[in-house]
Coordinates of C-alpha atoms and ligand atoms in Angstrom, one line a residue:
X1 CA 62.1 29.0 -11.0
X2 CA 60.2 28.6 -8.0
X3 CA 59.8 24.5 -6.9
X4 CA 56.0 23.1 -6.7
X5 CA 54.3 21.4 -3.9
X6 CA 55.2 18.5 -4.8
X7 CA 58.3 18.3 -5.9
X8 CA 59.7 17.0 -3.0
X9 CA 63.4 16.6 -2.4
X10 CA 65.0 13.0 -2.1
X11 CA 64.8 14.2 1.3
X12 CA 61.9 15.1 2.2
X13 CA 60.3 12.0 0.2
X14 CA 62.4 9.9 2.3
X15 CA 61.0 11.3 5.3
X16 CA 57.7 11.2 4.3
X17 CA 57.8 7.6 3.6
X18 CA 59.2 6.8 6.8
X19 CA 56.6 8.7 8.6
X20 CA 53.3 6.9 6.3
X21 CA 55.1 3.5 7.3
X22 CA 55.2 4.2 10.9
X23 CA 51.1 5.5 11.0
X24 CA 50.5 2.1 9.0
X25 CA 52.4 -0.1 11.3
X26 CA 50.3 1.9 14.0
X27 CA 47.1 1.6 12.4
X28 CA 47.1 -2.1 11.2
X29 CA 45.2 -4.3 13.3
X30 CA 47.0 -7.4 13.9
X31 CA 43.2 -9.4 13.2
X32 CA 41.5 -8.8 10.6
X33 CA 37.9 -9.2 10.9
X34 CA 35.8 -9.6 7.7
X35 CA 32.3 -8.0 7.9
X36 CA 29.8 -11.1 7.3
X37 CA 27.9 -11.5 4.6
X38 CA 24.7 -10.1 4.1
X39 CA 22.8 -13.4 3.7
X40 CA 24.5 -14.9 7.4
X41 CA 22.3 -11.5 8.7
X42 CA 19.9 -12.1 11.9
X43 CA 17.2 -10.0 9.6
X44 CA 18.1 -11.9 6.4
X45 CA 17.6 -15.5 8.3
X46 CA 14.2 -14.2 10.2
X47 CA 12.7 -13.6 6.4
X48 CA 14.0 -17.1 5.7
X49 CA 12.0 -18.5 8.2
X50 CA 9.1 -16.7 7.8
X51 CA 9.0 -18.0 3.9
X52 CA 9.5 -21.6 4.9
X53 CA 6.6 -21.4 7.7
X54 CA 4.5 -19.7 4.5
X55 CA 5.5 -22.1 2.2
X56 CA 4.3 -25.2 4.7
X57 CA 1.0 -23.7 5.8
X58 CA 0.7 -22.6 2.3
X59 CA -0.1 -19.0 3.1
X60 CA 2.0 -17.8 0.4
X61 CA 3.7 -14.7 0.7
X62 CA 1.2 -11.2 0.7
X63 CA 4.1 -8.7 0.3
X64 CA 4.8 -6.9 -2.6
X65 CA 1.7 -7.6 -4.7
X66 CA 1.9 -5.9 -8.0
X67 CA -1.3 -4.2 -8.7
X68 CA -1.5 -3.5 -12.6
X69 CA -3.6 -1.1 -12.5
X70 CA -4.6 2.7 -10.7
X71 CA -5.1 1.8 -6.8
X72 CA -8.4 2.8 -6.8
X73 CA -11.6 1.2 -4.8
X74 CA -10.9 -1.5 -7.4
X75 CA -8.1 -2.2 -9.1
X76 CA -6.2 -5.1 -10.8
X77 CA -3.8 -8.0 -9.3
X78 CA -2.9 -11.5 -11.2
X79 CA -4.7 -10.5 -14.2
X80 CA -7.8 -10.2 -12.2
X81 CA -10.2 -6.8 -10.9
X82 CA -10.1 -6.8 -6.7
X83 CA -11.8 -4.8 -4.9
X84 CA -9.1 -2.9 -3.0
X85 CA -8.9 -1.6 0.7
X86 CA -5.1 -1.2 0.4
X87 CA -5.0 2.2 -0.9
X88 CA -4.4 5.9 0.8
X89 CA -6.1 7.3 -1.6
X90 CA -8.9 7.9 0.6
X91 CA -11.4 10.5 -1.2
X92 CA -10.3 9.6 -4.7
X93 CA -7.8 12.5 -5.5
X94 CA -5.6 10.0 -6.9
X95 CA -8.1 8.8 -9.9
X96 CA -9.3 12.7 -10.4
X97 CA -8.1 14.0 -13.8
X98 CA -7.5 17.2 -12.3
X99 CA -4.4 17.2 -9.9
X100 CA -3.3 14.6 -13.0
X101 CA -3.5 17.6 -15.9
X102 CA -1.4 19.9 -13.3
X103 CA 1.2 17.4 -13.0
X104 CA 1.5 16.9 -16.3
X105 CA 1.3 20.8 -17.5
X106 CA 4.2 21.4 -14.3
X107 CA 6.5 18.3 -16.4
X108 CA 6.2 20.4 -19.7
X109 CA 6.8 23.6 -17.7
X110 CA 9.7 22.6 -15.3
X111 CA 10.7 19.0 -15.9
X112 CA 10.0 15.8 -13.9
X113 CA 12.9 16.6 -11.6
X114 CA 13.6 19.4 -8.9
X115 CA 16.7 18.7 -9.9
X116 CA 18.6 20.1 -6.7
X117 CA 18.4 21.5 -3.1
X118 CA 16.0 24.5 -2.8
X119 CA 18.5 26.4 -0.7
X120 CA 21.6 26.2 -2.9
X121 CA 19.7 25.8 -6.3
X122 CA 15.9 27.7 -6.2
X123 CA 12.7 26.8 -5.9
X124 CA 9.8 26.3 -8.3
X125 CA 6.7 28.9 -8.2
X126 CA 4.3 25.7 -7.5
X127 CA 6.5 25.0 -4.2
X128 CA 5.6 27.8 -2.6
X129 CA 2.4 28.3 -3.8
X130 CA 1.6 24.8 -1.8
X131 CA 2.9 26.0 0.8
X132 CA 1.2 28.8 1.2
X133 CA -2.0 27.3 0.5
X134 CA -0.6 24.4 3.2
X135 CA -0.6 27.3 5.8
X136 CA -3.8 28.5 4.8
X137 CA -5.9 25.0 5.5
X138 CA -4.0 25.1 8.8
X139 CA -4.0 28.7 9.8
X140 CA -0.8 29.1 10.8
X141 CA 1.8 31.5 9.1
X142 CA 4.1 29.2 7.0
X143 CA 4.7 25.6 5.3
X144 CA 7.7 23.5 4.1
X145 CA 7.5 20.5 2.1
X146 CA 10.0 17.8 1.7
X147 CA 10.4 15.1 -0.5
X148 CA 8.6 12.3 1.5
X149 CA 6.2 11.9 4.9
X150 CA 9.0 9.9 5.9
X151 CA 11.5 12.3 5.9
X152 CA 9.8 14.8 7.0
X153 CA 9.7 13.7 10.7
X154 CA 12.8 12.6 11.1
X155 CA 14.7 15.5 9.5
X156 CA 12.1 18.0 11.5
X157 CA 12.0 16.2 14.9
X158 CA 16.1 15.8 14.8
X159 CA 16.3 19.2 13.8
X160 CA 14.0 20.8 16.5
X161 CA 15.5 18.8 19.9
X162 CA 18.8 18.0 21.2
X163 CA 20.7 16.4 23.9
X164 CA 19.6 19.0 26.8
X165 CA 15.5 18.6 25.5
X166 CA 13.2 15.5 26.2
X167 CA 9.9 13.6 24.1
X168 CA 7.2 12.3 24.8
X169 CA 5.5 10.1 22.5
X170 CA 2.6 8.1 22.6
X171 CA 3.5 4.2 22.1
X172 CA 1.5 3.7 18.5
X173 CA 3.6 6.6 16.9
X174 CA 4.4 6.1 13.2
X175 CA 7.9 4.6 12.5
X176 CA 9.1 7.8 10.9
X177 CA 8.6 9.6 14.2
X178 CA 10.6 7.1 16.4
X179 CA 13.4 7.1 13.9
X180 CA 13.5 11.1 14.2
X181 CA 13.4 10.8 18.2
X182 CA 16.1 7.9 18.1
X183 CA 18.2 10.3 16.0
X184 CA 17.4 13.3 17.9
X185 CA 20.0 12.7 20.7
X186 CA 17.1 14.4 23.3
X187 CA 15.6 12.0 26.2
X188 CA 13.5 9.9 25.0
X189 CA 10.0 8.8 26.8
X190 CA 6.6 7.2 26.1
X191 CA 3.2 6.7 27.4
X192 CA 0.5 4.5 26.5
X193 CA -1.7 4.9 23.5
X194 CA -4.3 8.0 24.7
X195 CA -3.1 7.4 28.1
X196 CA -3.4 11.6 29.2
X197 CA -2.8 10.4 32.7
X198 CA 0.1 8.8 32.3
X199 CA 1.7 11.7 29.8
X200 CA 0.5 14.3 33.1
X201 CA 2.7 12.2 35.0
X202 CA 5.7 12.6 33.1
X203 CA 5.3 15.7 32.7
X204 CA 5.1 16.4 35.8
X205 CA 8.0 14.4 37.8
X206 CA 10.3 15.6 34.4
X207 CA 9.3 19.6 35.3
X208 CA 12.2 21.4 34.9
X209 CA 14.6 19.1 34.2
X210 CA 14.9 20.6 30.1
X211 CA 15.3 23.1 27.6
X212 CA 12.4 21.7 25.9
X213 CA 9.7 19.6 25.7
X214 CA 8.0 18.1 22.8
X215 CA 5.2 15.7 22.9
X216 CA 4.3 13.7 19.7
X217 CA 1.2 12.4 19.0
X218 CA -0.8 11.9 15.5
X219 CA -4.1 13.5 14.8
X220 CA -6.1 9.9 13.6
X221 CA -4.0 6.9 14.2
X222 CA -2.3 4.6 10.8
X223 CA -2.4 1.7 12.3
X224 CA -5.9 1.7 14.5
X225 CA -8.0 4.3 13.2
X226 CA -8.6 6.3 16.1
X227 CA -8.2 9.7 17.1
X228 CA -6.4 11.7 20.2
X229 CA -8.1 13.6 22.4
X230 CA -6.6 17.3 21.2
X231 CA -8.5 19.5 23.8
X232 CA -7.1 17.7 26.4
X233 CA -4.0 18.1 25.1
X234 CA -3.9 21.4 24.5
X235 CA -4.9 21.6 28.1
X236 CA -2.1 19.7 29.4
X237 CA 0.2 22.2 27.1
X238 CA -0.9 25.3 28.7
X239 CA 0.2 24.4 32.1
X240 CA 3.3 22.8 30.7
X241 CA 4.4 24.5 28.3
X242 CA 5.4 21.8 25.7
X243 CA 5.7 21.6 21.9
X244 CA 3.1 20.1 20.6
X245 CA 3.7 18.0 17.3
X246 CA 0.7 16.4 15.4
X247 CA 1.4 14.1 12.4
X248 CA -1.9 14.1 10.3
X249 CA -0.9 12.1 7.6
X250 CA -3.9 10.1 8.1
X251 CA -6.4 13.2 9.4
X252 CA -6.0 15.8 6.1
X253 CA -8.9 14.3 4.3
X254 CA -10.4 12.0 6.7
X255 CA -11.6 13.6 10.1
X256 CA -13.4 16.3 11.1
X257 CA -16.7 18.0 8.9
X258 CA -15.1 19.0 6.0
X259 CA -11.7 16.9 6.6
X260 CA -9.7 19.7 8.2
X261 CA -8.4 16.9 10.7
X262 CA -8.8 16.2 14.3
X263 CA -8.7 20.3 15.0
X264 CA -11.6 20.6 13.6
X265 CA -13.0 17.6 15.2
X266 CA -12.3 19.7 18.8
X267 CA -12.4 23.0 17.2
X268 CA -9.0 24.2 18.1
X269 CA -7.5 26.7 16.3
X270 CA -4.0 26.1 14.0
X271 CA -1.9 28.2 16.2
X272 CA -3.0 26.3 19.3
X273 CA -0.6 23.4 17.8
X274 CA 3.2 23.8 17.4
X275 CA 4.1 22.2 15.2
X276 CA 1.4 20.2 12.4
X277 CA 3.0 17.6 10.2
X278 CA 1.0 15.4 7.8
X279 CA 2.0 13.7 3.9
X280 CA 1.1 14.5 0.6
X281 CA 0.5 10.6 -0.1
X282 CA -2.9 9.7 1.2
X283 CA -5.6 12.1 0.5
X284 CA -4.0 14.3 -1.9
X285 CA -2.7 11.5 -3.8
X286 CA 0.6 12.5 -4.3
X287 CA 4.2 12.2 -2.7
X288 CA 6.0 13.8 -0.1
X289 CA 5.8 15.2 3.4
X290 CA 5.0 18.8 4.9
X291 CA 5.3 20.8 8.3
X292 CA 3.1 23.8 9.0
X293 CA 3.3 26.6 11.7
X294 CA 5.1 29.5 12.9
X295 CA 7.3 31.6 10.7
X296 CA 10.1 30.9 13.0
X297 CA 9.5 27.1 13.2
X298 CA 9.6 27.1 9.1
X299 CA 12.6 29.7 8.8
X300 CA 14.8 27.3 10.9
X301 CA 13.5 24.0 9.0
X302 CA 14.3 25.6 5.6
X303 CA 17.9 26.4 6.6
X304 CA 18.6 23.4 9.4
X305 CA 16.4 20.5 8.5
X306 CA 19.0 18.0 6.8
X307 CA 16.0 17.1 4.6
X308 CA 15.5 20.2 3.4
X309 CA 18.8 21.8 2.9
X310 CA 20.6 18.4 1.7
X311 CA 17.9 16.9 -0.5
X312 CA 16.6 17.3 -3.7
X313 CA 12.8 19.9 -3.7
X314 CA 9.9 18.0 -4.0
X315 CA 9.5 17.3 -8.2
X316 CA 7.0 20.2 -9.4
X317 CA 4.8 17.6 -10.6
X318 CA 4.1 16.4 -7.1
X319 CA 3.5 20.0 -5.3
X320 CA 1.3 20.8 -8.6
X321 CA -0.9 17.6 -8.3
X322 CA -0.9 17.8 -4.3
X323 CA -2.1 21.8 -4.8
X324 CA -4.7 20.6 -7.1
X325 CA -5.5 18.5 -4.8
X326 CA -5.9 20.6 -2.1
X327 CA -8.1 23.2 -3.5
X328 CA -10.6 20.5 -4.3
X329 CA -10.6 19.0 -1.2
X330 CA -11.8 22.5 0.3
X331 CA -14.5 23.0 -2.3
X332 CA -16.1 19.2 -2.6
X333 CA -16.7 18.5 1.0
X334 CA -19.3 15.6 -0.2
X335 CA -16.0 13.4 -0.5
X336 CA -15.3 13.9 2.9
X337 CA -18.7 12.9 3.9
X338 CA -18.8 10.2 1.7
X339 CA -15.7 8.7 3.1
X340 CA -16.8 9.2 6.7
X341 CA -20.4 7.4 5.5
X342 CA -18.3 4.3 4.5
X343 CA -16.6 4.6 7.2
X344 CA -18.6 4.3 9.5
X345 CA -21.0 1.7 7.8
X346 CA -18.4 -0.9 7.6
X347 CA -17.6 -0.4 11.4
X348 CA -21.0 -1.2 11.9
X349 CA -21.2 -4.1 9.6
X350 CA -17.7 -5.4 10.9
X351 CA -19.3 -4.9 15.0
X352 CA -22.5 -6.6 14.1
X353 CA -20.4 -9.4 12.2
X354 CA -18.4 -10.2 15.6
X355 CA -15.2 -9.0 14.2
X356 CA -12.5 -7.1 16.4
X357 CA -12.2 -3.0 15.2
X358 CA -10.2 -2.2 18.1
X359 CA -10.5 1.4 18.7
X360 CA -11.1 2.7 14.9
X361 CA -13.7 5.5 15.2
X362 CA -14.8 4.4 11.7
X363 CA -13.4 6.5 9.4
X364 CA -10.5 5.7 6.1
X365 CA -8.7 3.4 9.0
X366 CA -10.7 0.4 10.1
X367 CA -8.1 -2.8 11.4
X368 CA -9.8 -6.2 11.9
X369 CA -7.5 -7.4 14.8
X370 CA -6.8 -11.1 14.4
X371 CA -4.3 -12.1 16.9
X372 CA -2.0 -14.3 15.5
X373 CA 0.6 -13.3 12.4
X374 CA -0.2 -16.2 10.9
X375 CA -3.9 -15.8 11.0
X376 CA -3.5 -12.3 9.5
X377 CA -1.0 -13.5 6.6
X378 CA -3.5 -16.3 5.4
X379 CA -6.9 -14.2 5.9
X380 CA -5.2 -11.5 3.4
X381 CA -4.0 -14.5 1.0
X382 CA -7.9 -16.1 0.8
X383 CA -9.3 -12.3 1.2
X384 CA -7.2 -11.8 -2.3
X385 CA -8.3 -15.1 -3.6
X386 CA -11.7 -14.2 -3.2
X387 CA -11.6 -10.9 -5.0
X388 CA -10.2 -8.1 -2.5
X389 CA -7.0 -6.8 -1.7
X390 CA -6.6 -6.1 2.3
X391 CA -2.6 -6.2 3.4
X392 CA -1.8 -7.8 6.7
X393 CA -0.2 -5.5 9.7
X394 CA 2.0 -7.9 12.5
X395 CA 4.7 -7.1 14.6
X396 CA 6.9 -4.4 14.8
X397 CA 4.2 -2.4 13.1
X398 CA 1.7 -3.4 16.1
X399 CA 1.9 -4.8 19.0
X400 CA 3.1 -8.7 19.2
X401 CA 0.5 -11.1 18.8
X402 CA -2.4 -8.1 17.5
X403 CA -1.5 -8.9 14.0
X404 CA -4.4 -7.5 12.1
X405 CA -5.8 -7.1 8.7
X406 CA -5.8 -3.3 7.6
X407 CA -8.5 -2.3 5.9
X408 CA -8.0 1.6 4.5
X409 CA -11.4 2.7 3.1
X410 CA -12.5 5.4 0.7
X411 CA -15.1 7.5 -0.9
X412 CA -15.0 5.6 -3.8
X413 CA -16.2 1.9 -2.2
X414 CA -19.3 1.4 -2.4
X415 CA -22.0 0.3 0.2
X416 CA -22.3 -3.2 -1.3
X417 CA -18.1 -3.4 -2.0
X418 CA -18.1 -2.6 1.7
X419 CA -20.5 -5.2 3.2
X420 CA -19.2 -8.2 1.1
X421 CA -16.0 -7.6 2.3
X422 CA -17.0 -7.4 6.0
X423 CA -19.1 -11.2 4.9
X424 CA -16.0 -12.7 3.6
X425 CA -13.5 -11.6 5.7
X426 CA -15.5 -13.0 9.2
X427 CA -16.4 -16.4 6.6
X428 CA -12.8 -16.4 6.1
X429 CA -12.0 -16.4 10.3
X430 CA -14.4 -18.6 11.3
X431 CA -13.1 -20.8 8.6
X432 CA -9.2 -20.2 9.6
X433 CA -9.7 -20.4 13.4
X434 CA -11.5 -24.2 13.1
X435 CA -8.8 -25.2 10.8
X436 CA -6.6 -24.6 13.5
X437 CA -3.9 -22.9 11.8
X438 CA -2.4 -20.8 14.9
X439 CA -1.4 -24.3 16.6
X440 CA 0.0 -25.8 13.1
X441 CA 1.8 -22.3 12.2
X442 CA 3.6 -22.5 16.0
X443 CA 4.6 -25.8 15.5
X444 CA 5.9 -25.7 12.1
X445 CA 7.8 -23.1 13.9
X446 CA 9.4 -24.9 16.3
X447 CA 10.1 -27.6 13.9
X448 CA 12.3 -25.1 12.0
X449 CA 13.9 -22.8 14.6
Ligands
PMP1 N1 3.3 9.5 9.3 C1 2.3 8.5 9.4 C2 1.4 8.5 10.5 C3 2.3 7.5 8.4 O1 1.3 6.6 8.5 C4 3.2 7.6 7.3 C5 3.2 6.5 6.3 N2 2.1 6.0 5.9 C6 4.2 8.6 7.3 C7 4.2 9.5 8.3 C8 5.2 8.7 6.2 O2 4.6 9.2 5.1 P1 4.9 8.8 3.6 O3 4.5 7.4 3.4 O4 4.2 9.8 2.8 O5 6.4 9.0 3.4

């Protein structure tokens, strides 16, 4: 009878016992050091603080509202309607019983899940029919989706570049991007928001010195509403030869004519761009992320990109309603223009008003720049108070002390939802900045840190 594996002799067990002592008495540290606990955490203690100074000043705390309703242009919060600029769902997909039937026929057809990796475990027709028609609103030869915006750059940007490449970013690039380039390994630079001049200058004294450049910019900016200057751009890419990666998450929809995004605002064609990126979330009023361009560029996502090859498809559901979505956003332009009309009439109304729209161009994105956190935190709390839900942007996501209320509009507002909010939000400064609540807020501060 032949002897097992394991059957070790008296022996050999012997030895092997021996041998696991001595790699313990190796391994053990002779100090234990117990990881803290999760409420001692600098992050956990900052949130601390932040809820005492709200609970002092009474500003009350604006995250995490629970809106019991659609987020539509109005929608529902503390058993009351609001009229709501807190919402992607710029030209009104979201609301649209169309994309909603072809979510619900895809549920009955395939189930709510994707239940496992496209690579190992097949795809869904609806996947790659979005894809296809992703490619064909951009004019480049292929699509991927992924499960979230989010995902999608950092699983495509720490696919694409490596230790011997290099990026450039502009400064106000989206969180998701600057967790991509952190993870990326490549070197990492950054120039100031639009600053052309200063990205020729990197480019320039870094000639050479790579495998591969990519520069990262997005098409109409989240957190300020403005757009880049993509000509120029594609300009500096001809005599450098860099990727060029545009995240449109807030274009699709939104800019240009018929909402083709800021290509069609410079009237550049898809290929001129490397690599287009852009969500399912805002105006197709779904979930999820995508990437369009060259064959090649998809062909190595689809087999490399952690996020595609190591995560769940995107749930049929989602790619049906975003489809859906799609289709009608190329034949009703009017919401486009619609959109773009609000737009720009509360960047008017908020000018003439005295208010600060930093650089927003006037389209779904217009900030009302503030200053102060504290300002921002209890404009939003009265703003809600008075009927309309506006969320408050502070630092990391912007700049220290250009905390600012973020005011997403869409197709559906309408002209009077949009100037009484413009009235009451400048009441609501005027009223704030003589209660002097900056000086209280930064001493309350120091009374507690
Ligand atoms: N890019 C930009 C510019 C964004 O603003 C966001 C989030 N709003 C994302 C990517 C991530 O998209 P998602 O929320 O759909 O995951």
């Amino acid at each position: 009878m032949t002897r097992r594996k394991s059957q070790l002799s008296a022996q050999e067990r012997s030895r092997a016992l021996s041998a696991a002592k001595d790699a313990i008495g190796r391994k053990t540290p002779t100090k234990i050091v117990r990881s803290p606990s999760f409420d001692s955490l600098p992050g956990y203690k900052e949130r601390q603080v932040m809820r005492d100074i709200g609970r002092l000043q009474n500003l009350g705390d604006p995250t995490f509202r629970e809106l019991a309703t659609r987020p539509g242009a109005v929608s529902q919060i503390q058993q009351k309607d609001v009229i709501n600029f807190g919402s992607y769902d710029y030209i009104g997909l979201n609301a649209d019983p169309r994309p909603a039937k072809a979510a619900k026929q895809a549920i009955d057809t395939f189930g709510v899940s994707a239940s496992a990796s496209r690579l190992t475990a097949g795809q869904r027709p609806v996947h790659r029919a979005l894809e296809e028609a992703l490619a064909r609103h951009y004019d480049v030869e292929d699509a991927l989706t992924f499960v979230s915006g989010h995902a999608t750059n950092i699983s495509t940007i720490a696919t694409l570049v490596g230790k011997n490449d290099q990026i450039i970013s502009d400064a106000f690039v989206h969180n998701s991007a600057t967790v991509g380039i952190q993870l990326s390994g490549a070197a990492r630079r950054s120039f100031a928001h639009n600053d052309f001049d200063a990205l020729e200058t990197i480019l320039a004294d870094t000639a050479g010195q790579y495998r591969a450049t990519l520069v990262i910019v997005e098409g109409h900016y989240s957190m300020d509403g403005d757009i880049p200057d993509l000509r120029r751009l594609i300009d500096l890419k001809s005599k450098y030869g860099f990727w060029l990666m545009v995240d449109e998450a807030h274009g699709l929809g939104c800019i240009g004519p018929t909402g083709k995004g800021v290509r069609e605002v410079f009237d550049i064609p898809g290929q001129a761009v490397d690599i287009w990126m852009g969500t399912l979330s805002k105006s197709l009023g779904s979930t999820g992320g995508y990437i369009a361009g060259s064959r090649a560029l998809i062909d190595i996502l689809k087999y490399e990109a952690p996020g595609s090859v190591y995560s769940v498809a995107l749930a049929p559901n989602l790619a049906a309603a975003a489809l859906t979505s799609l289709t009608i956003l190329e034949q009703e332009p009017d919401r486009v223009a619609k959109l773009q009309d609000n737009g720009a009439f509360f960047l008017e109304a908020a000018q003439k008003a005295g208010l600060d729209t930093g650089f927003s161009i006037g389209s779904s994105i217009v900030p009302v720049i503030v200053g102060h956190t504290a300002l921002a935190l209890a404009a939003s709390q009265e703003l809600l108070q008075r009927g309309f839900n506006v969320l408050p942007i502070a630092f990391p996501g912007v700049p220290m002390n250009e905390a600012r209320l973020r005011f997403f509009i869409s197709s559906e507002h309408t002209k009077a939802q949009v100037s009484d909010a413009v009235n009451v939000t400048a009441d609501i400064l005027n009223d704030l900045r003589e209660s002097q609540l900056e000086a209280k807020v930064q001493s309350a501060i120091s009374g507690i840190t």
